[in-house]
CSV table of C-alpha atoms in Angstrom, one decimal:
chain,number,residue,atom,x,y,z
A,11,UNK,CA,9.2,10.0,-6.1
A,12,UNK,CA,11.8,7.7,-7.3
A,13,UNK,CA,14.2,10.1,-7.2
A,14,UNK,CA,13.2,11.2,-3.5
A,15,UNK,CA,13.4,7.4,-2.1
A,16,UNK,CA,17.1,6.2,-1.7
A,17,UNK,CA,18.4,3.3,-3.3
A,18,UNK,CA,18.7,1.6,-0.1
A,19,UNK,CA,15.8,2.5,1.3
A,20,UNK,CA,14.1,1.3,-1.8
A,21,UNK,CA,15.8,-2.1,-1.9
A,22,UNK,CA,15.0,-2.9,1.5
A,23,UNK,CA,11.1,-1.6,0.7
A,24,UNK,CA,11.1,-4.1,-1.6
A,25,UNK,CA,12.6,-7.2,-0.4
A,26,UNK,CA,10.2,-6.7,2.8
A,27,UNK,CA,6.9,-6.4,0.4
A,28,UNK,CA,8.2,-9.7,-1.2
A,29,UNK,CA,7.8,-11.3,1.9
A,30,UNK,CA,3.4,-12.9,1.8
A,31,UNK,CA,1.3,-10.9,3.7
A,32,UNK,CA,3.8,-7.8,3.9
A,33,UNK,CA,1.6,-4.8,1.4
A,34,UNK,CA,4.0,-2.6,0.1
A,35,UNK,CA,2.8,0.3,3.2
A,36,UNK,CA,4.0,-2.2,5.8
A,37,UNK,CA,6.9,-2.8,4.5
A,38,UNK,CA,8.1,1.4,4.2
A,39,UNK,CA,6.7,1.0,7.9
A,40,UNK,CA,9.2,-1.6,8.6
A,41,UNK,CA,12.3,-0.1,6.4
A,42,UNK,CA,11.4,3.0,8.5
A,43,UNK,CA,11.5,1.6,11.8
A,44,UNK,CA,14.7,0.0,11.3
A,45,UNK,CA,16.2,2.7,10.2
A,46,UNK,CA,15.8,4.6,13.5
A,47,UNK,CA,15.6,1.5,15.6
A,48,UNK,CA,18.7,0.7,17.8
A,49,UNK,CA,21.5,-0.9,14.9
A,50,UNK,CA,21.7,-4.3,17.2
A,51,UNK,CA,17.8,-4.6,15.9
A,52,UNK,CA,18.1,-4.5,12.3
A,53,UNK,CA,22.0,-6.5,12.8
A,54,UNK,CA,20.3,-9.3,14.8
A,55,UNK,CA,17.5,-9.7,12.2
A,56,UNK,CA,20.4,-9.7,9.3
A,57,UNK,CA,22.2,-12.2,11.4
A,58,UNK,CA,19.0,-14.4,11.9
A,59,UNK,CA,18.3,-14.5,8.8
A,60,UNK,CA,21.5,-15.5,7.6
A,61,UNK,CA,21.7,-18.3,10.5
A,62,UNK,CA,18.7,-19.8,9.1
A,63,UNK,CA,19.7,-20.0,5.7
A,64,UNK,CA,23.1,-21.4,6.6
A,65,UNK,CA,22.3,-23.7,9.5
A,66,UNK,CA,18.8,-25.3,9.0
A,67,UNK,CA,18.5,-28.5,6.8
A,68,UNK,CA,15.2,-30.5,6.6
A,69,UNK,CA,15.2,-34.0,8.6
A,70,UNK,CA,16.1,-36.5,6.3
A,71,UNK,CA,13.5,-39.0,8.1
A,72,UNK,CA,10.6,-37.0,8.1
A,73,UNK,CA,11.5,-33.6,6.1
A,74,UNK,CA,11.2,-31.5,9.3
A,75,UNK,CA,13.3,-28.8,9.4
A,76,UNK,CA,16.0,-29.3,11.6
A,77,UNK,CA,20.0,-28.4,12.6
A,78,UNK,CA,21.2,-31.7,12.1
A,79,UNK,CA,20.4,-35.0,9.6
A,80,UNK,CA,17.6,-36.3,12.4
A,81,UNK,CA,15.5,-33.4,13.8
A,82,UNK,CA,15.1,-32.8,17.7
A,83,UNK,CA,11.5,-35.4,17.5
A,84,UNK,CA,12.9,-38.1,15.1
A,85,UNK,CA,16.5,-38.0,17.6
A,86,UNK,CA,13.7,-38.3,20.7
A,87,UNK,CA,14.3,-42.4,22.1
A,88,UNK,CA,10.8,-41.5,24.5
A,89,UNK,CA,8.7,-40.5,21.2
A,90,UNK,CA,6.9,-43.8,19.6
A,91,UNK,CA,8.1,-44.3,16.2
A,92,UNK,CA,4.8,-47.0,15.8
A,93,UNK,CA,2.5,-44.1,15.3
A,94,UNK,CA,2.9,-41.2,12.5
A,95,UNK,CA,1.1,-38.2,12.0
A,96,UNK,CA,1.1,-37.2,8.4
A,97,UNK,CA,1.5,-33.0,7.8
A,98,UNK,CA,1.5,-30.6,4.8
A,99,UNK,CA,3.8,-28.2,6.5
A,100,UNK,CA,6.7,-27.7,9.4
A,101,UNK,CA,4.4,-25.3,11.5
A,102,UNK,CA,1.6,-27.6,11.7
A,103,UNK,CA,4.1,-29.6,13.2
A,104,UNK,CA,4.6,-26.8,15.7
A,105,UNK,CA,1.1,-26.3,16.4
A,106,UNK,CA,0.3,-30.6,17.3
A,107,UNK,CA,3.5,-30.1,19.5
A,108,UNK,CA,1.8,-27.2,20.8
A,109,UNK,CA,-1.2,-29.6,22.2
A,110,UNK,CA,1.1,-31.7,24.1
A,111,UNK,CA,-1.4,-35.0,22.9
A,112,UNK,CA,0.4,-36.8,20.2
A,113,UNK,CA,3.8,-38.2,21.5
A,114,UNK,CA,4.7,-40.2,17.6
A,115,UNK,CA,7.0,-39.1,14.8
A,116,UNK,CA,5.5,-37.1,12.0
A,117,UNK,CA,6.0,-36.6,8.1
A,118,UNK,CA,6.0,-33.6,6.7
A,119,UNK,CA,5.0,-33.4,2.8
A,120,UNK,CA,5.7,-30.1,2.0
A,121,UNK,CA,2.1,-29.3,0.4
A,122,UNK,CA,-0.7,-31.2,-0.6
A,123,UNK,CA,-1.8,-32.3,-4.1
A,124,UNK,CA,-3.6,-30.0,-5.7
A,125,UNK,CA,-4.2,-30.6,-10.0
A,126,UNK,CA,-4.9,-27.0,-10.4
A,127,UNK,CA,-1.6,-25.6,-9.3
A,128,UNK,CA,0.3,-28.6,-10.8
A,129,UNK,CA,1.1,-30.3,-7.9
A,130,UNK,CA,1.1,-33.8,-7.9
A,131,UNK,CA,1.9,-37.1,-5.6
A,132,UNK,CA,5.6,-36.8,-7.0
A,133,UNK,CA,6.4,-33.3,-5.6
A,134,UNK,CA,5.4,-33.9,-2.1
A,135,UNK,CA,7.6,-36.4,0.2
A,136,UNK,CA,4.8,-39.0,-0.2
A,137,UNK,CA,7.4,-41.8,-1.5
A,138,UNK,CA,9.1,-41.0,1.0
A,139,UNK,CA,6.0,-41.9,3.4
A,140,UNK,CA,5.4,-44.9,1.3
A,141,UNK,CA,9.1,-46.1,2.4
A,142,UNK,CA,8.9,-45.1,5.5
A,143,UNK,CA,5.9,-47.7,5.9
A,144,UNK,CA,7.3,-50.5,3.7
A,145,UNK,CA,10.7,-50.3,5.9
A,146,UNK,CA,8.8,-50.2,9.4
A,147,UNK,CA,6.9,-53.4,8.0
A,148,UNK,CA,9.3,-55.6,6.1
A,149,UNK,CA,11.8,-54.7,9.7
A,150,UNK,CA,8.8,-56.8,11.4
A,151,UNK,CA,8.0,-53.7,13.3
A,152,UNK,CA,5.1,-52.0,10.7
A,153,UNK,CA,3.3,-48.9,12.1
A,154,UNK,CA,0.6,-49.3,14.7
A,155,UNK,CA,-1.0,-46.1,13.1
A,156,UNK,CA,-1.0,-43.2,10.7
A,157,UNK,CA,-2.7,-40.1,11.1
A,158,UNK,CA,-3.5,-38.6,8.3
A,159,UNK,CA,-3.0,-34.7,9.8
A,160,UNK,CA,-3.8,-32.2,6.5
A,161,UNK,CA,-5.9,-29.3,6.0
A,162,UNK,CA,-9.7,-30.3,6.1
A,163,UNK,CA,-9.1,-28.6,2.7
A,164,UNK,CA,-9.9,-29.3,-0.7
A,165,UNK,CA,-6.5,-30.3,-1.4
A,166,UNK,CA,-6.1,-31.4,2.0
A,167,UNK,CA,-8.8,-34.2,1.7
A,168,UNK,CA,-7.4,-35.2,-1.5
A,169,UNK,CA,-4.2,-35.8,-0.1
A,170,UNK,CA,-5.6,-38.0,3.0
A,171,UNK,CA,-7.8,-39.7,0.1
A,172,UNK,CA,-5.0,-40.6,-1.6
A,173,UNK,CA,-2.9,-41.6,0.9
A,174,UNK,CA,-5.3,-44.0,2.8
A,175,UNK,CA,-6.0,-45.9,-0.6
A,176,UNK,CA,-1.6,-46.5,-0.8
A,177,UNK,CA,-1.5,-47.0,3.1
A,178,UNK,CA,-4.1,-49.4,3.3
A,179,UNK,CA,-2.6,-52.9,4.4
A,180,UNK,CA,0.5,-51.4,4.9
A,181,UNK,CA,0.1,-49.9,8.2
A,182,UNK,CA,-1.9,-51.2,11.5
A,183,UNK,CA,-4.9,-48.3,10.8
A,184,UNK,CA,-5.0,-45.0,8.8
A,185,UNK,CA,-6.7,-42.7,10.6
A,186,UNK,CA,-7.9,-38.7,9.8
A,187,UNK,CA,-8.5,-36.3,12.2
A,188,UNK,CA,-11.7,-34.7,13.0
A,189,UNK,CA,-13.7,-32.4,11.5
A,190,UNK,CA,-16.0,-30.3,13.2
A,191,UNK,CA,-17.5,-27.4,15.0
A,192,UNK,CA,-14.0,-25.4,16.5
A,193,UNK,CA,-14.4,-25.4,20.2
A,194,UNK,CA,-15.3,-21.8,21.3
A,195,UNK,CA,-16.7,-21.5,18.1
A,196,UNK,CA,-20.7,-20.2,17.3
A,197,UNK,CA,-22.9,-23.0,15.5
A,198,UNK,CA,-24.8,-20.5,13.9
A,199,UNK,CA,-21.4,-19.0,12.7
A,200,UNK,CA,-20.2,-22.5,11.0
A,201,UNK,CA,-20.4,-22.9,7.3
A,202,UNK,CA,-22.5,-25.3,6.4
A,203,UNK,CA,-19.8,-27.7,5.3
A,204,UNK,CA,-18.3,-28.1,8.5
A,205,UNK,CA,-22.0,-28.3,9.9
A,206,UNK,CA,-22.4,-31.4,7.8
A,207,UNK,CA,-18.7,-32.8,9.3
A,208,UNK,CA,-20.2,-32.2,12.7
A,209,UNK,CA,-23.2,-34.2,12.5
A,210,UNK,CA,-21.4,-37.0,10.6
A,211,UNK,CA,-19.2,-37.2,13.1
A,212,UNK,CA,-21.1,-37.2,16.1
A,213,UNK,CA,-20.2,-39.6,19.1
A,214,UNK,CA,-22.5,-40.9,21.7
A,215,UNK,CA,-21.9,-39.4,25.1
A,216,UNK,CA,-24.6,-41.4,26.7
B,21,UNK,CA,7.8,-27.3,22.4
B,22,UNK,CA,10.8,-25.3,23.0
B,23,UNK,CA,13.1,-28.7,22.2
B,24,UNK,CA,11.1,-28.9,18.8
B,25,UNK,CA,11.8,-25.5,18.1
B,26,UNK,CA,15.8,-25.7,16.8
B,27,UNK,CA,17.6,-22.4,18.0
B,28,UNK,CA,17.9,-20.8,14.7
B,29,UNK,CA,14.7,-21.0,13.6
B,30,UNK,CA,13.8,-19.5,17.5
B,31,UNK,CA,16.0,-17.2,17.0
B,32,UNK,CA,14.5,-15.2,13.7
B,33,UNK,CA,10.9,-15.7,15.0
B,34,UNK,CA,11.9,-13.7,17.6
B,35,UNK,CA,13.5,-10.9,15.6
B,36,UNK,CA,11.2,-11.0,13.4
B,37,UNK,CA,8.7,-10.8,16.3
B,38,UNK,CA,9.9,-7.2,17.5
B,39,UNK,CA,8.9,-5.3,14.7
B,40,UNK,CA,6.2,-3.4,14.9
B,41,UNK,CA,2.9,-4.6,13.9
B,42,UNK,CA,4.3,-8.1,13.6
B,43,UNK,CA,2.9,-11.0,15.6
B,44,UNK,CA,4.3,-14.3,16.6
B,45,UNK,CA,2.2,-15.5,14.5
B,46,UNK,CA,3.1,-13.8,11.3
B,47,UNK,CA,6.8,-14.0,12.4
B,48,UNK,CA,5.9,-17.7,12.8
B,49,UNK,CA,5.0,-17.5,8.9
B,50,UNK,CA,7.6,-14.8,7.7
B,51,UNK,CA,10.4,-17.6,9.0
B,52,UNK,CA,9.3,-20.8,7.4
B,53,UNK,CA,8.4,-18.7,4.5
B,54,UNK,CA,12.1,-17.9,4.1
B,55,UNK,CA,13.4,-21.4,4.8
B,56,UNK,CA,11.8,-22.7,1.7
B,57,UNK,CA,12.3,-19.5,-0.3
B,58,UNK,CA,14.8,-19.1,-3.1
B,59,UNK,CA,18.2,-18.7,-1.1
B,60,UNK,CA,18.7,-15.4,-3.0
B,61,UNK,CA,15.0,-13.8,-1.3
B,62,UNK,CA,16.4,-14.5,2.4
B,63,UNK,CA,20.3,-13.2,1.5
B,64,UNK,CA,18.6,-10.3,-0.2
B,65,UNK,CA,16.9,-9.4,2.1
B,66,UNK,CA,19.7,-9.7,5.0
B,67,UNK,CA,22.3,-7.7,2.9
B,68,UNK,CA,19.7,-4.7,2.3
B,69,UNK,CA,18.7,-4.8,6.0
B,70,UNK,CA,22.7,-4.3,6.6
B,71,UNK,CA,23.2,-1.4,3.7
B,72,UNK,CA,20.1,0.4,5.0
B,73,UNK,CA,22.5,1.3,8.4
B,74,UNK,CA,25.2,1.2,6.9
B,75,UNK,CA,24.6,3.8,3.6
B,76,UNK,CA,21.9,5.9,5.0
B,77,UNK,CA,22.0,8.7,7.1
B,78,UNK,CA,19.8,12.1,8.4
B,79,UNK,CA,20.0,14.8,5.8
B,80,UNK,CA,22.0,17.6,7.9
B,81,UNK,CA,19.7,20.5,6.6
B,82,UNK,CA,16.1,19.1,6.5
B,83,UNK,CA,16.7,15.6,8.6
B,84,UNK,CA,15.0,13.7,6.2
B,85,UNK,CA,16.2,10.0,4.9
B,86,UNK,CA,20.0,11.0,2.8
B,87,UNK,CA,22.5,8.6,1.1
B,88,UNK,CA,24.6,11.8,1.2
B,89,UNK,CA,25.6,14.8,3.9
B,90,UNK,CA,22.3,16.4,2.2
B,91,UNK,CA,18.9,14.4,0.7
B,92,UNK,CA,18.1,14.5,-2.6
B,93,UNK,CA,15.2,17.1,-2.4
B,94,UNK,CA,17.6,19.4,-0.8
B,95,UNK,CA,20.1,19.1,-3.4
B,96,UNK,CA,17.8,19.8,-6.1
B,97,UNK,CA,18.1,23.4,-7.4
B,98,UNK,CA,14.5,23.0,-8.8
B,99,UNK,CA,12.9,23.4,-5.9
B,100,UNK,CA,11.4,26.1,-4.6
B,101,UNK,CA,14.0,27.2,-1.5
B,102,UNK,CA,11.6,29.6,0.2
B,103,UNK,CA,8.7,27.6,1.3
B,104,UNK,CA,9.2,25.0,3.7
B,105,UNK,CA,6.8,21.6,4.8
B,106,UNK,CA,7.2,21.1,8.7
B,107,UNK,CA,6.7,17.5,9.2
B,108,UNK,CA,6.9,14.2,11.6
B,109,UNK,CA,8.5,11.2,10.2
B,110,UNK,CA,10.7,10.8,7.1
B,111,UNK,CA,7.7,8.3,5.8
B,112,UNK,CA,5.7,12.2,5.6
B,113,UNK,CA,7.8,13.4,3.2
B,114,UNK,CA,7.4,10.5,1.1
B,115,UNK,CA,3.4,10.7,1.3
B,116,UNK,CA,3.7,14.1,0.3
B,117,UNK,CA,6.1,13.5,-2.4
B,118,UNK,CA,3.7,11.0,-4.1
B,119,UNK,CA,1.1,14.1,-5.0
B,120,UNK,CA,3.7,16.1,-6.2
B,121,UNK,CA,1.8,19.2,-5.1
B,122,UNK,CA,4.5,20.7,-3.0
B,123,UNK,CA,7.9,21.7,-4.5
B,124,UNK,CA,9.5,23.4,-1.6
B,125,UNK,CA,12.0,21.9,1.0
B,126,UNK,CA,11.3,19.9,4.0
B,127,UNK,CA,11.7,19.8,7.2
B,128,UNK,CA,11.4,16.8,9.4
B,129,UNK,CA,10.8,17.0,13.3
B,130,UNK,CA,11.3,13.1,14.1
B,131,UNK,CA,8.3,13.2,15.7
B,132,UNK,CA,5.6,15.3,17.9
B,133,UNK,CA,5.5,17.2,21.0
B,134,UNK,CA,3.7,15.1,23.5
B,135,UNK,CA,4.5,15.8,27.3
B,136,UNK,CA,2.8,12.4,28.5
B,137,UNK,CA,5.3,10.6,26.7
B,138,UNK,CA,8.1,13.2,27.9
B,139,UNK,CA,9.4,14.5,24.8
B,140,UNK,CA,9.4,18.3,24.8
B,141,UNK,CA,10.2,21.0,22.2
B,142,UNK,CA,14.2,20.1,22.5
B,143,UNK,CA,13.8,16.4,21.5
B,144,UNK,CA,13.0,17.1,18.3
B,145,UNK,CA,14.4,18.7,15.8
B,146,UNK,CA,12.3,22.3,16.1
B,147,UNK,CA,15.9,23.9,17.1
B,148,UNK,CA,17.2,23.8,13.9
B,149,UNK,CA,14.1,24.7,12.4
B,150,UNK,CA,14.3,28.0,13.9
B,151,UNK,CA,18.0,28.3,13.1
B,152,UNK,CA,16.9,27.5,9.5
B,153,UNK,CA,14.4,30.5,9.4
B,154,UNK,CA,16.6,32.7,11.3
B,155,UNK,CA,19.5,32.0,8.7
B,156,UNK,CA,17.0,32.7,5.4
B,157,UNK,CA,16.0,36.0,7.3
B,158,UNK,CA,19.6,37.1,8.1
B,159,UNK,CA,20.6,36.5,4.7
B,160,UNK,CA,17.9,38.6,3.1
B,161,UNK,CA,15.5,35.9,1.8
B,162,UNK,CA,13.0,35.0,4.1
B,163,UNK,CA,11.3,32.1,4.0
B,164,UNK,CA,8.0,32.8,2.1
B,165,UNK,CA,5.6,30.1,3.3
B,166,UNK,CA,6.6,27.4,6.8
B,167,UNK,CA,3.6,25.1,6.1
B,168,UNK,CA,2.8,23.4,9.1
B,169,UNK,CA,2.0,19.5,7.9
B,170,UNK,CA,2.3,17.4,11.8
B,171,UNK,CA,-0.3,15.1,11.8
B,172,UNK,CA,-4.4,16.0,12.7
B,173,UNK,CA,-3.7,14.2,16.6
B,174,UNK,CA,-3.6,15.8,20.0
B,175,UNK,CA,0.3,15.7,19.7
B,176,UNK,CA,0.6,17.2,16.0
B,177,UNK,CA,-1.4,20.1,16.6
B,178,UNK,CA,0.1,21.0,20.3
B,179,UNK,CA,3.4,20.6,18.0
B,180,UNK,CA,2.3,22.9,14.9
B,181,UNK,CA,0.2,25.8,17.6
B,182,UNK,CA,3.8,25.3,19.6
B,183,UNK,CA,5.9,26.2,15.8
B,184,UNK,CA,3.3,28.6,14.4
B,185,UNK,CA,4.1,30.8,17.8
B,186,UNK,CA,7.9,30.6,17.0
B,187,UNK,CA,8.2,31.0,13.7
B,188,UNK,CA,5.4,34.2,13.7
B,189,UNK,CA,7.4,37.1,12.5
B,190,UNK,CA,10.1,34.7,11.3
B,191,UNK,CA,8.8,33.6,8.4
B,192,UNK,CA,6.6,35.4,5.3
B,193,UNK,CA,3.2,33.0,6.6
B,194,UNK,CA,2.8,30.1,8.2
B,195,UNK,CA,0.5,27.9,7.2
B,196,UNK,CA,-1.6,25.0,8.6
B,197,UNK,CA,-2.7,21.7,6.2
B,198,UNK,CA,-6.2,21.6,5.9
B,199,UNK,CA,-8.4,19.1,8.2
B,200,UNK,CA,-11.7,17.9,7.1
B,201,UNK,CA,-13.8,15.1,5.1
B,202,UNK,CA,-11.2,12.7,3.3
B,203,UNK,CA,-11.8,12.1,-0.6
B,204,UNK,CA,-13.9,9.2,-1.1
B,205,UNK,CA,-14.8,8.9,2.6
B,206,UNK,CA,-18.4,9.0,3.6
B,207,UNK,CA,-19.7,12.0,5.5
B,208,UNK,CA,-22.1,9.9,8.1
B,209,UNK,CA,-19.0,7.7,8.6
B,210,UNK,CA,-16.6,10.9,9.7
B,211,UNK,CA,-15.9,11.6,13.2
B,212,UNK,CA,-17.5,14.4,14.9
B,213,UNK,CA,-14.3,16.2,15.1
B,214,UNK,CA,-13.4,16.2,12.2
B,215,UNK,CA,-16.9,17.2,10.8
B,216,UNK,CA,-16.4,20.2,13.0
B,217,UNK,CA,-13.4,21.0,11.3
B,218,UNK,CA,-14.8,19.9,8.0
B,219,UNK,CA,-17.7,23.1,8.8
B,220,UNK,CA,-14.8,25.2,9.9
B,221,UNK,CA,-12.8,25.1,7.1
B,222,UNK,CA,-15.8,25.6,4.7
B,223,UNK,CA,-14.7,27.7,1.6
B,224,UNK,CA,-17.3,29.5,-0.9
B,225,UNK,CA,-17.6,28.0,-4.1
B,226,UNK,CA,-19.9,30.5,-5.9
């Protein structure tokens, strides 16, 4: 077969199935379709991808990514720099925006800690955090809030853990969001983890 | 959102987003992926997106994938000249490649006939299928075997009963792949059609 499949057809098999989530059948599908598909397609994609390398930077406040030293939020005078909301990664940044209900900066970590893989409070931006909060304070204007925003995972929770323990004192609150039952969602479908985090965290409505 | 969202970043979602089988979602996942990757993964992938249109052509005999005026199975004196595998898409021929069962020549149609969709006998490459045929015969070998390999659908059939009606006389036999139970499958899981076909094509085994 190797000799059937052309070198360029085979390079560009490959550096799609290197891409997570792409299985090496998707990615001939792709290499195909590009192949007949009109040359602006597979020229704007080259050009994108380019772009991106070339022209995005992460913001050097709260390690967004962005096109310039402050991204589009931190640059925003309307957003309230009292209240942050903490992040592993730069899409979960896109999906809070998405909601339209938090109107603060954020700070992305790049990752949570996780022992297993290696990955600890060093190789995230959590100095970075811990500046962040020192500098709001000691400028007599210390945070009102930060939301502790990562994955209601294992290393998720470890994060928020232990971030609260170095926030504490330094900012107004430290807050996590909620765990519970997704709304839509089937209670006799939720594991019984998030069951528990549902009834823990019940409110009164009455 | 759209503010958060800088313009590059936009920009290869959205490529990204117009291949087939690829959500915004995963295009959502595919960019930030690369913004974080090693420089190298994105560029590699931009300059073999650019070579692929660039360096590859249609094979001017067969019409499969070709880095040259004719593919690599064509230019292969090993194979077998006389017996030819009708198929759709160039990703066929690779399929079939990978059981090395055939060693004939190909033939690919770029797709099926399928008059809902409006693409009749001339949009495809059946013309110069023919003319191949016609050319064996007139120079005194005669292809020995056409074997009809379009896909079992509504549009891959009407396509090989349209050739097989063409090519009668033309060629030594033409051929049809079988249709039945797949390998492994499970027969209460196989669809009635193809059960029937499965009965059809029944051989005697003692």
């Amino acid at each position: 077969m190797s000799t059937v499949l052309i070198e360029p057809v085979a390079r560009l098999i490959e550096a799609f199935a290197r891409l997570p989530g792409i299985g090496p059948k998707t990615a001939q599908r792709l290499t195909y379709h590009l192949l007949r598909a009109p040359d602006a397609e597979a020229r704007s994609l080259a050009v994108a991808l380019i772009a991106v390398r070339d022209e995005v930077v992460f913001c050097e406040r709260c390690f967004n990514i962005s096109d310039a030293p402050l991204c589009p939020i931190c640059r925003d005078p309307a957003r309230d720099a009292s209240r942050l909301c903490v992040v592993e990664e730069p899409l979960d940044v896109l999906a809070l925006e998405r909601t339209a209900e938090f109107r603060g900066l954020y700070h992305v970590l790049h990752g949570a800690i996780s022992p297993i893989d290696g990955i600890g409070p060093e190789r995230l931006k959590i100095r970075e955090l811990l500046e962040r909060a020192d500098h709001a304070a000691r400028d007599g204007e210390p945070l009102a809030e930060v939301i502790l925003a990562t994955n209601p995972t294992l290393e998720g929770e470890a994060t928020a853990m232990y971030l609260a323990e170095r926030l504490d004192g330094v900012a107004g609150s430290v807050t996590r969001i909620a765990r519970g039952l997704p709304v839509g969602g089937d209670l006799e479908d939720a594991d019984e983890v998030t069951l528990i985090r549902a009834l823990q965290g019940r409110r009164s409505i009455a």
